[in-house]
JSON list of C-alpha atoms in Angstrom, two decimals:
[
{"chain": "A", "resi": 2, "resn": "MET", "atom": "CA", "xyz": [33.34, 60.23, 58.15]},
{"chain": "A", "resi": 3, "resn": "GLY", "atom": "CA", "xyz": [33.32, 58.95, 61.58]},
{"chain": "A", "resi": 4, "resn": "SER", "atom": "CA", "xyz": [31.98, 61.21, 63.09]},
{"chain": "A", "resi": 5, "resn": "ASN", "atom": "CA", "xyz": [28.82, 62.44, 62.61]},
{"chain": "A", "resi": 6, "resn": "GLN", "atom": "CA", "xyz": [26.53, 59.76, 63.65]},
{"chain": "A", "resi": 7, "resn": "SER", "atom": "CA", "xyz": [24.06, 58.50, 61.59]},
{"chain": "A", "resi": 8, "resn": "ASN", "atom": "CA", "xyz": [19.96, 59.03, 61.69]},
{"chain": "A", "resi": 9, "resn": "LEU", "atom": "CA", "xyz": [17.90, 56.87, 62.77]},
{"chain": "A", "resi": 10, "resn": "SER", "atom": "CA", "xyz": [14.46, 57.50, 60.91]},
{"chain": "A", "resi": 11, "resn": "ASP", "atom": "CA", "xyz": [10.82, 56.73, 63.37]},
{"chain": "A", "resi": 12, "resn": "GLN", "atom": "CA", "xyz": [9.31, 55.75, 60.44]},
{"chain": "A", "resi": 13, "resn": "HIS", "atom": "CA", "xyz": [10.86, 52.07, 59.92]},
{"chain": "A", "resi": 14, "resn": "VAL", "atom": "CA", "xyz": [9.10, 49.53, 57.54]},
{"chain": "A", "resi": 15, "resn": "PHE", "atom": "CA", "xyz": [9.52, 46.38, 57.40]},
{"chain": "A", "resi": 16, "resn": "GLN", "atom": "CA", "xyz": [10.02, 43.92, 54.37]},
{"chain": "A", "resi": 17, "resn": "SER", "atom": "CA", "xyz": [9.15, 41.22, 53.76]},
{"chain": "A", "resi": 18, "resn": "GLY", "atom": "CA", "xyz": [9.02, 38.41, 50.46]},
{"chain": "A", "resi": 19, "resn": "GLN", "atom": "CA", "xyz": [6.12, 39.92, 48.65]},
{"chain": "A", "resi": 20, "resn": "GLY", "atom": "CA", "xyz": [5.21, 43.11, 50.44]},
{"chain": "A", "resi": 21, "resn": "GLN", "atom": "CA", "xyz": [6.06, 46.37, 53.30]},
{"chain": "A", "resi": 22, "resn": "ILE", "atom": "CA", "xyz": [4.69, 45.74, 56.49]},
{"chain": "A", "resi": 23, "resn": "GLY", "atom": "CA", "xyz": [4.04, 49.32, 57.10]},
{"chain": "A", "resi": 24, "resn": "PHE", "atom": "CA", "xyz": [5.42, 50.86, 61.56]},
{"chain": "A", "resi": 25, "resn": "ASN", "atom": "CA", "xyz": [1.73, 51.47, 62.67]},
{"chain": "A", "resi": 26, "resn": "LEU", "atom": "CA", "xyz": [1.06, 47.93, 61.88]},
{"chain": "A", "resi": 27, "resn": "MET", "atom": "CA", "xyz": [3.85, 46.65, 63.51]},
{"chain": "A", "resi": 28, "resn": "ASN", "atom": "CA", "xyz": [3.96, 49.10, 66.49]},
{"chain": "A", "resi": 29, "resn": "SER", "atom": "CA", "xyz": [-0.16, 48.20, 66.97]},
{"chain": "A", "resi": 30, "resn": "LEU", "atom": "CA", "xyz": [0.98, 44.71, 67.10]},
{"chain": "A", "resi": 31, "resn": "GLN", "atom": "CA", "xyz": [3.86, 45.10, 69.27]},
{"chain": "A", "resi": 32, "resn": "GLN", "atom": "CA", "xyz": [1.14, 47.61, 72.26]},
{"chain": "A", "resi": 33, "resn": "SER", "atom": "CA", "xyz": [-2.06, 44.70, 71.17]},
{"chain": "A", "resi": 34, "resn": "PRO", "atom": "CA", "xyz": [-2.44, 43.58, 75.50]},
{"chain": "A", "resi": 35, "resn": "GLU", "atom": "CA", "xyz": [-1.99, 39.62, 74.22]},
{"chain": "A", "resi": 36, "resn": "SER", "atom": "CA", "xyz": [1.25, 38.32, 73.55]},
{"chain": "A", "resi": 37, "resn": "ASP", "atom": "CA", "xyz": [1.91, 35.22, 70.81]},
{"chain": "A", "resi": 38, "resn": "THR", "atom": "CA", "xyz": [1.55, 32.88, 74.05]},
{"chain": "A", "resi": 39, "resn": "THR", "atom": "CA", "xyz": [-2.42, 34.75, 74.64]},
{"chain": "A", "resi": 40, "resn": "ARG", "atom": "CA", "xyz": [-3.34, 34.33, 71.03]},
{"chain": "A", "resi": 41, "resn": "GLU", "atom": "CA", "xyz": [-1.95, 31.03, 70.87]},
{"chain": "A", "resi": 42, "resn": "ARG", "atom": "CA", "xyz": [-3.96, 29.47, 74.02]},
{"chain": "A", "resi": 43, "resn": "SER", "atom": "CA", "xyz": [-7.22, 31.08, 72.95]},
{"chain": "A", "resi": 44, "resn": "ALA", "atom": "CA", "xyz": [-6.39, 29.63, 69.28]},
{"chain": "A", "resi": 45, "resn": "SER", "atom": "CA", "xyz": [-5.95, 26.07, 71.65]},
{"chain": "A", "resi": 46, "resn": "LEU", "atom": "CA", "xyz": [-9.10, 25.78, 73.56]},
{"chain": "A", "resi": 47, "resn": "ASP", "atom": "CA", "xyz": [-11.39, 27.29, 71.02]},
{"chain": "A", "resi": 48, "resn": "VAL", "atom": "CA", "xyz": [-10.16, 24.33, 68.68]},
{"chain": "A", "resi": 49, "resn": "GLN", "atom": "CA", "xyz": [-10.84, 21.91, 72.44]},
{"chain": "A", "resi": 50, "resn": "ASN", "atom": "CA", "xyz": [-13.78, 23.48, 72.49]},
{"chain": "A", "resi": 51, "resn": "ARG", "atom": "CA", "xyz": [-15.75, 22.90, 69.00]},
{"chain": "A", "resi": 52, "resn": "VAL", "atom": "CA", "xyz": [-13.55, 19.64, 69.11]},
{"chain": "A", "resi": 53, "resn": "ALA", "atom": "CA", "xyz": [-15.56, 18.84, 72.41]},
{"chain": "A", "resi": 54, "resn": "GLU", "atom": "CA", "xyz": [-18.97, 20.03, 70.65]},
{"chain": "A", "resi": 55, "resn": "GLU", "atom": "CA", "xyz": [-18.29, 17.43, 67.73]},
{"chain": "A", "resi": 56, "resn": "LEU", "atom": "CA", "xyz": [-17.28, 14.57, 70.20]},
{"chain": "A", "resi": 57, "resn": "LYS", "atom": "CA", "xyz": [-20.61, 15.40, 72.36]},
{"chain": "A", "resi": 58, "resn": "ARG", "atom": "CA", "xyz": [-23.01, 14.64, 69.06]},
{"chain": "A", "resi": 59, "resn": "LEU", "atom": "CA", "xyz": [-21.58, 12.50, 67.39]},
{"chain": "A", "resi": 60, "resn": "GLN", "atom": "CA", "xyz": [-21.76, 10.81, 70.94]},
{"chain": "A", "resi": 61, "resn": "ASP", "atom": "CA", "xyz": [-25.98, 11.59, 70.79]},
{"chain": "A", "resi": 62, "resn": "LYS", "atom": "CA", "xyz": [-26.60, 10.62, 67.34]},
{"chain": "A", "resi": 63, "resn": "GLU", "atom": "CA", "xyz": [-24.63, 6.96, 68.27]},
{"chain": "A", "resi": 64, "resn": "ASP", "atom": "CA", "xyz": [-27.07, 7.28, 71.32]},
{"chain": "A", "resi": 65, "resn": "GLN", "atom": "CA", "xyz": [-29.72, 7.25, 69.15]},
{"chain": "A", "resi": 66, "resn": "ILE", "atom": "CA", "xyz": [-28.94, 5.14, 67.17]},
{"chain": "A", "resi": 67, "resn": "SER", "atom": "CA", "xyz": [-28.02, 2.64, 69.80]},
{"chain": "A", "resi": 68, "resn": "LYS", "atom": "CA", "xyz": [-31.41, 3.49, 70.57]},
{"chain": "A", "resi": 69, "resn": "ILE", "atom": "CA", "xyz": [-33.31, 3.24, 67.62]},
{"chain": "A", "resi": 70, "resn": "THR", "atom": "CA", "xyz": [-31.08, -0.09, 67.91]},
{"chain": "A", "resi": 71, "resn": "ASP", "atom": "CA", "xyz": [-32.20, -2.10, 70.73]},
{"chain": "A", "resi": 72, "resn": "GLU", "atom": "CA", "xyz": [-36.20, -1.44, 69.48]},
{"chain": "A", "resi": 73, "resn": "HIS", "atom": "CA", "xyz": [-36.01, -2.78, 67.05]},
{"chain": "A", "resi": 74, "resn": "ILE", "atom": "CA", "xyz": [-33.92, -5.64, 68.51]},
{"chain": "A", "resi": 75, "resn": "ALA", "atom": "CA", "xyz": [-36.88, -6.28, 71.03]},
{"chain": "A", "resi": 76, "resn": "LYS", "atom": "CA", "xyz": [-39.37, -6.70, 68.46]},
{"chain": "A", "resi": 77, "resn": "GLU", "atom": "CA", "xyz": [-38.10, -8.57, 66.35]},
{"chain": "A", "resi": 78, "resn": "SER", "atom": "CA", "xyz": [-37.69, -11.33, 70.03]},
{"chain": "A", "resi": 79, "resn": "VAL", "atom": "CA", "xyz": [-41.28, -10.39, 71.22]},
{"chain": "A", "resi": 80, "resn": "GLY", "atom": "CA", "xyz": [-41.99, -13.32, 69.41]},
{"chain": "A", "resi": 81, "resn": "ASP", "atom": "CA", "xyz": [-39.36, -16.08, 70.20]},
{"chain": "A", "resi": 82, "resn": "PRO", "atom": "CA", "xyz": [-39.49, -15.97, 74.16]},
{"chain": "A", "resi": 83, "resn": "GLN", "atom": "CA", "xyz": [-36.74, -18.04, 73.89]},
{"chain": "A", "resi": 84, "resn": "ILE", "atom": "CA", "xyz": [-34.15, -15.45, 73.30]},
{"chain": "A", "resi": 85, "resn": "ASP", "atom": "CA", "xyz": [-32.97, -13.50, 75.70]},
{"chain": "A", "resi": 86, "resn": "ARG", "atom": "CA", "xyz": [-29.94, -13.72, 78.26]},
{"chain": "A", "resi": 87, "resn": "ASP", "atom": "CA", "xyz": [-31.51, -15.88, 80.65]},
{"chain": "A", "resi": 88, "resn": "SER", "atom": "CA", "xyz": [-32.68, -18.26, 78.57]},
{"chain": "A", "resi": 89, "resn": "VAL", "atom": "CA", "xyz": [-28.66, -18.03, 76.66]},
{"chain": "A", "resi": 90, "resn": "ALA", "atom": "CA", "xyz": [-27.11, -18.68, 80.56]},
{"chain": "A", "resi": 91, "resn": "ARG", "atom": "CA", "xyz": [-29.47, -21.55, 81.31]},
{"chain": "A", "resi": 92, "resn": "SER", "atom": "CA", "xyz": [-28.59, -23.08, 78.07]},
{"chain": "A", "resi": 93, "resn": "ILE", "atom": "CA", "xyz": [-24.80, -22.62, 78.89]},
{"chain": "A", "resi": 94, "resn": "ALA", "atom": "CA", "xyz": [-25.04, -23.62, 82.40]},
{"chain": "A", "resi": 95, "resn": "THR", "atom": "CA", "xyz": [-26.69, -27.47, 82.08]},
{"chain": "A", "resi": 96, "resn": "LEU", "atom": "CA", "xyz": [-23.94, -27.93, 78.62]},
{"chain": "A", "resi": 97, "resn": "SER", "atom": "CA", "xyz": [-20.84, -27.67, 81.66]},
{"chain": "A", "resi": 98, "resn": "GLN", "atom": "CA", "xyz": [-23.27, -29.29, 84.02]},
{"chain": "A", "resi": 99, "resn": "LYS", "atom": "CA", "xyz": [-22.47, -32.10, 81.35]},
{"chain": "A", "resi": 100, "resn": "LEU", "atom": "CA", "xyz": [-19.27, -31.51, 80.52]},
{"chain": "A", "resi": 101, "resn": "ARG", "atom": "CA", "xyz": [-18.04, -32.59, 83.36]},
{"chain": "A", "resi": 102, "resn": "ASN", "atom": "CA", "xyz": [-20.34, -34.91, 83.39]},
{"chain": "A", "resi": 103, "resn": "GLN", "atom": "CA", "xyz": [-19.02, -37.05, 81.25]},
{"chain": "A", "resi": 104, "resn": "SER", "atom": "CA", "xyz": [-15.80, -39.17, 81.82]},
{"chain": "A", "resi": 105, "resn": "GLY", "atom": "CA", "xyz": [-12.85, -37.73, 81.66]},
{"chain": "A", "resi": 106, "resn": "SER", "atom": "CA", "xyz": [-11.30, -38.80, 78.56]},
{"chain": "A", "resi": 107, "resn": "LEU", "atom": "CA", "xyz": [-12.86, -39.90, 74.88]},
{"chain": "A", "resi": 108, "resn": "ASP", "atom": "CA", "xyz": [-13.36, -42.86, 74.11]},
{"chain": "A", "resi": 109, "resn": "GLN", "atom": "CA", "xyz": [-11.41, -43.54, 71.12]},
{"chain": "A", "resi": 110, "resn": "SER", "atom": "CA", "xyz": [-12.79, -45.79, 67.84]},
{"chain": "A", "resi": 111, "resn": "GLU", "atom": "CA", "xyz": [-10.50, -48.64, 66.59]},
{"chain": "A", "resi": 112, "resn": "VAL", "atom": "CA", "xyz": [-10.68, -46.53, 63.16]},
{"chain": "A", "resi": 113, "resn": "VAL", "atom": "CA", "xyz": [-9.25, -43.90, 64.85]},
{"chain": "A", "resi": 114, "resn": "LYS", "atom": "CA", "xyz": [-6.70, -45.80, 66.15]},
{"chain": "A", "resi": 115, "resn": "ARG", "atom": "CA", "xyz": [-5.50, -47.48, 63.35]},
{"chain": "A", "resi": 116, "resn": "ALA", "atom": "CA", "xyz": [-5.76, -43.94, 61.72]},
{"chain": "A", "resi": 117, "resn": "GLU", "atom": "CA", "xyz": [-3.33, -42.96, 64.23]},
{"chain": "A", "resi": 118, "resn": "THR", "atom": "CA", "xyz": [-0.15, -46.15, 64.42]},
{"chain": "A", "resi": 119, "resn": "ALA", "atom": "CA", "xyz": [-0.44, -45.73, 60.68]},
{"chain": "A", "resi": 120, "resn": "VAL", "atom": "CA", "xyz": [0.40, -42.51, 61.11]},
{"chain": "A", "resi": 121, "resn": "VAL", "atom": "CA", "xyz": [3.39, -43.42, 63.53]},
{"chain": "A", "resi": 122, "resn": "ARG", "atom": "CA", "xyz": [4.21, -46.07, 61.50]},
{"chain": "A", "resi": 123, "resn": "CYS", "atom": "CA", "xyz": [4.32, -44.68, 58.24]},
{"chain": "A", "resi": 124, "resn": "LEU", "atom": "CA", "xyz": [6.42, -41.31, 59.81]},
{"chain": "A", "resi": 125, "resn": "ARG", "atom": "CA", "xyz": [8.88, -44.23, 60.94]},
{"chain": "A", "resi": 126, "resn": "LEU", "atom": "CA", "xyz": [9.84, -45.91, 59.06]},
{"chain": "A", "resi": 127, "resn": "ASN", "atom": "CA", "xyz": [9.56, -42.59, 56.46]},
{"chain": "A", "resi": 128, "resn": "ASP", "atom": "CA", "xyz": [11.43, -40.99, 58.97]},
{"chain": "A", "resi": 129, "resn": "ARG", "atom": "CA", "xyz": [14.19, -38.77, 56.61]},
{"chain": "A", "resi": 130, "resn": "ARG", "atom": "CA", "xyz": [10.54, -37.85, 54.65]},
{"chain": "A", "resi": 131, "resn": "PRO", "atom": "CA", "xyz": [7.45, -37.07, 56.85]},
{"chain": "A", "resi": 132, "resn": "LEU", "atom": "CA", "xyz": [6.21, -35.39, 54.28]},
{"chain": "A", "resi": 133, "resn": "ASP", "atom": "CA", "xyz": [5.28, -38.59, 52.69]},
{"chain": "A", "resi": 134, "resn": "CYS", "atom": "CA", "xyz": [2.82, -39.75, 55.29]},
{"chain": "A", "resi": 135, "resn": "TRP", "atom": "CA", "xyz": [0.12, -37.06, 54.54]},
{"chain": "A", "resi": 136, "resn": "LYS", "atom": "CA", "xyz": [-2.82, -40.12, 52.95]},
{"chain": "A", "resi": 137, "resn": "GLU", "atom": "CA", "xyz": [-2.50, -41.29, 56.13]},
{"chain": "A", "resi": 138, "resn": "VAL", "atom": "CA", "xyz": [-2.43, -37.84, 58.22]},
{"chain": "A", "resi": 139, "resn": "GLU", "atom": "CA", "xyz": [-5.41, -36.68, 55.51]},
{"chain": "A", "resi": 140, "resn": "GLU", "atom": "CA", "xyz": [-7.10, -40.11, 56.93]},
{"chain": "A", "resi": 141, "resn": "PHE", "atom": "CA", "xyz": [-6.14, -39.78, 60.70]},
{"chain": "A", "resi": 142, "resn": "LYS", "atom": "CA", "xyz": [-8.02, -36.61, 60.33]},
{"chain": "A", "resi": 143, "resn": "ARG", "atom": "CA", "xyz": [-11.00, -36.73, 58.95]},
{"chain": "A", "resi": 144, "resn": "GLU", "atom": "CA", "xyz": [-11.37, -40.09, 61.79]},
{"chain": "A", "resi": 145, "resn": "VAL", "atom": "CA", "xyz": [-10.88, -37.39, 64.50]},
{"chain": "A", "resi": 146, "resn": "THR", "atom": "CA", "xyz": [-13.25, -35.27, 63.40]},
{"chain": "A", "resi": 147, "resn": "ARG", "atom": "CA", "xyz": [-15.82, -37.57, 62.79]},
{"chain": "A", "resi": 148, "resn": "LEU", "atom": "CA", "xyz": [-15.39, -38.83, 66.92]},
{"chain": "A", "resi": 149, "resn": "GLU", "atom": "CA", "xyz": [-15.56, -35.07, 67.96]},
{"chain": "A", "resi": 150, "resn": "ASN", "atom": "CA", "xyz": [-18.34, -34.79, 65.69]},
{"chain": "A", "resi": 151, "resn": "ALA", "atom": "CA", "xyz": [-20.28, -37.07, 66.74]},
{"chain": "A", "resi": 152, "resn": "PHE", "atom": "CA", "xyz": [-19.24, -36.18, 70.61]},
{"chain": "A", "resi": 153, "resn": "VAL", "atom": "CA", "xyz": [-20.66, -32.94, 70.17]},
{"chain": "A", "resi": 154, "resn": "ASN", "atom": "CA", "xyz": [-24.01, -34.88, 68.59]},
{"chain": "A", "resi": 155, "resn": "LYS", "atom": "CA", "xyz": [-23.93, -36.61, 71.66]},
{"chain": "A", "resi": 156, "resn": "VAL", "atom": "CA", "xyz": [-23.42, -33.96, 74.39]},
{"chain": "A", "resi": 157, "resn": "VAL", "atom": "CA", "xyz": [-25.53, -31.02, 72.61]},
{"chain": "A", "resi": 158, "resn": "GLY", "atom": "CA", "xyz": [-27.96, -32.95, 70.69]},
{"chain": "A", "resi": 159, "resn": "ASP", "atom": "CA", "xyz": [-29.84, -34.00, 73.57]},
{"chain": "A", "resi": 160, "resn": "VAL", "atom": "CA", "xyz": [-30.19, -30.27, 75.09]}
]
């Protein structure tokens, strides 16, 4: 029983789930000069080349769209000479200089001072229930907004 060696045939058949792969096919794959690593690298290089080509194509398309848009904007702004980088920079510099020359703090009007006093008084009276002071807070917000708008109009209105 153990004295006879089993004979191995030269033809091997590998079975997979659905079919059989013959020995000749396996042999040709094994004798191929490409290894799995080189095939993987080759496939990776192919993918990288395709991605690079696609990126180049998209970049060219984006450049073309940008150029068309710039030309379109240039055509529209020909009639309005005020819209250019230098004039905007001059306007910003003028406004900045005016703001620096203004006095340090804003003049609070009497109405804003009264609204602020009303908020403080309400919060002191309702120290446990500050949400009861919503009317006074809203009035204060309205007056501060009015004062801010007046300041902006005074500064920007002179330009």
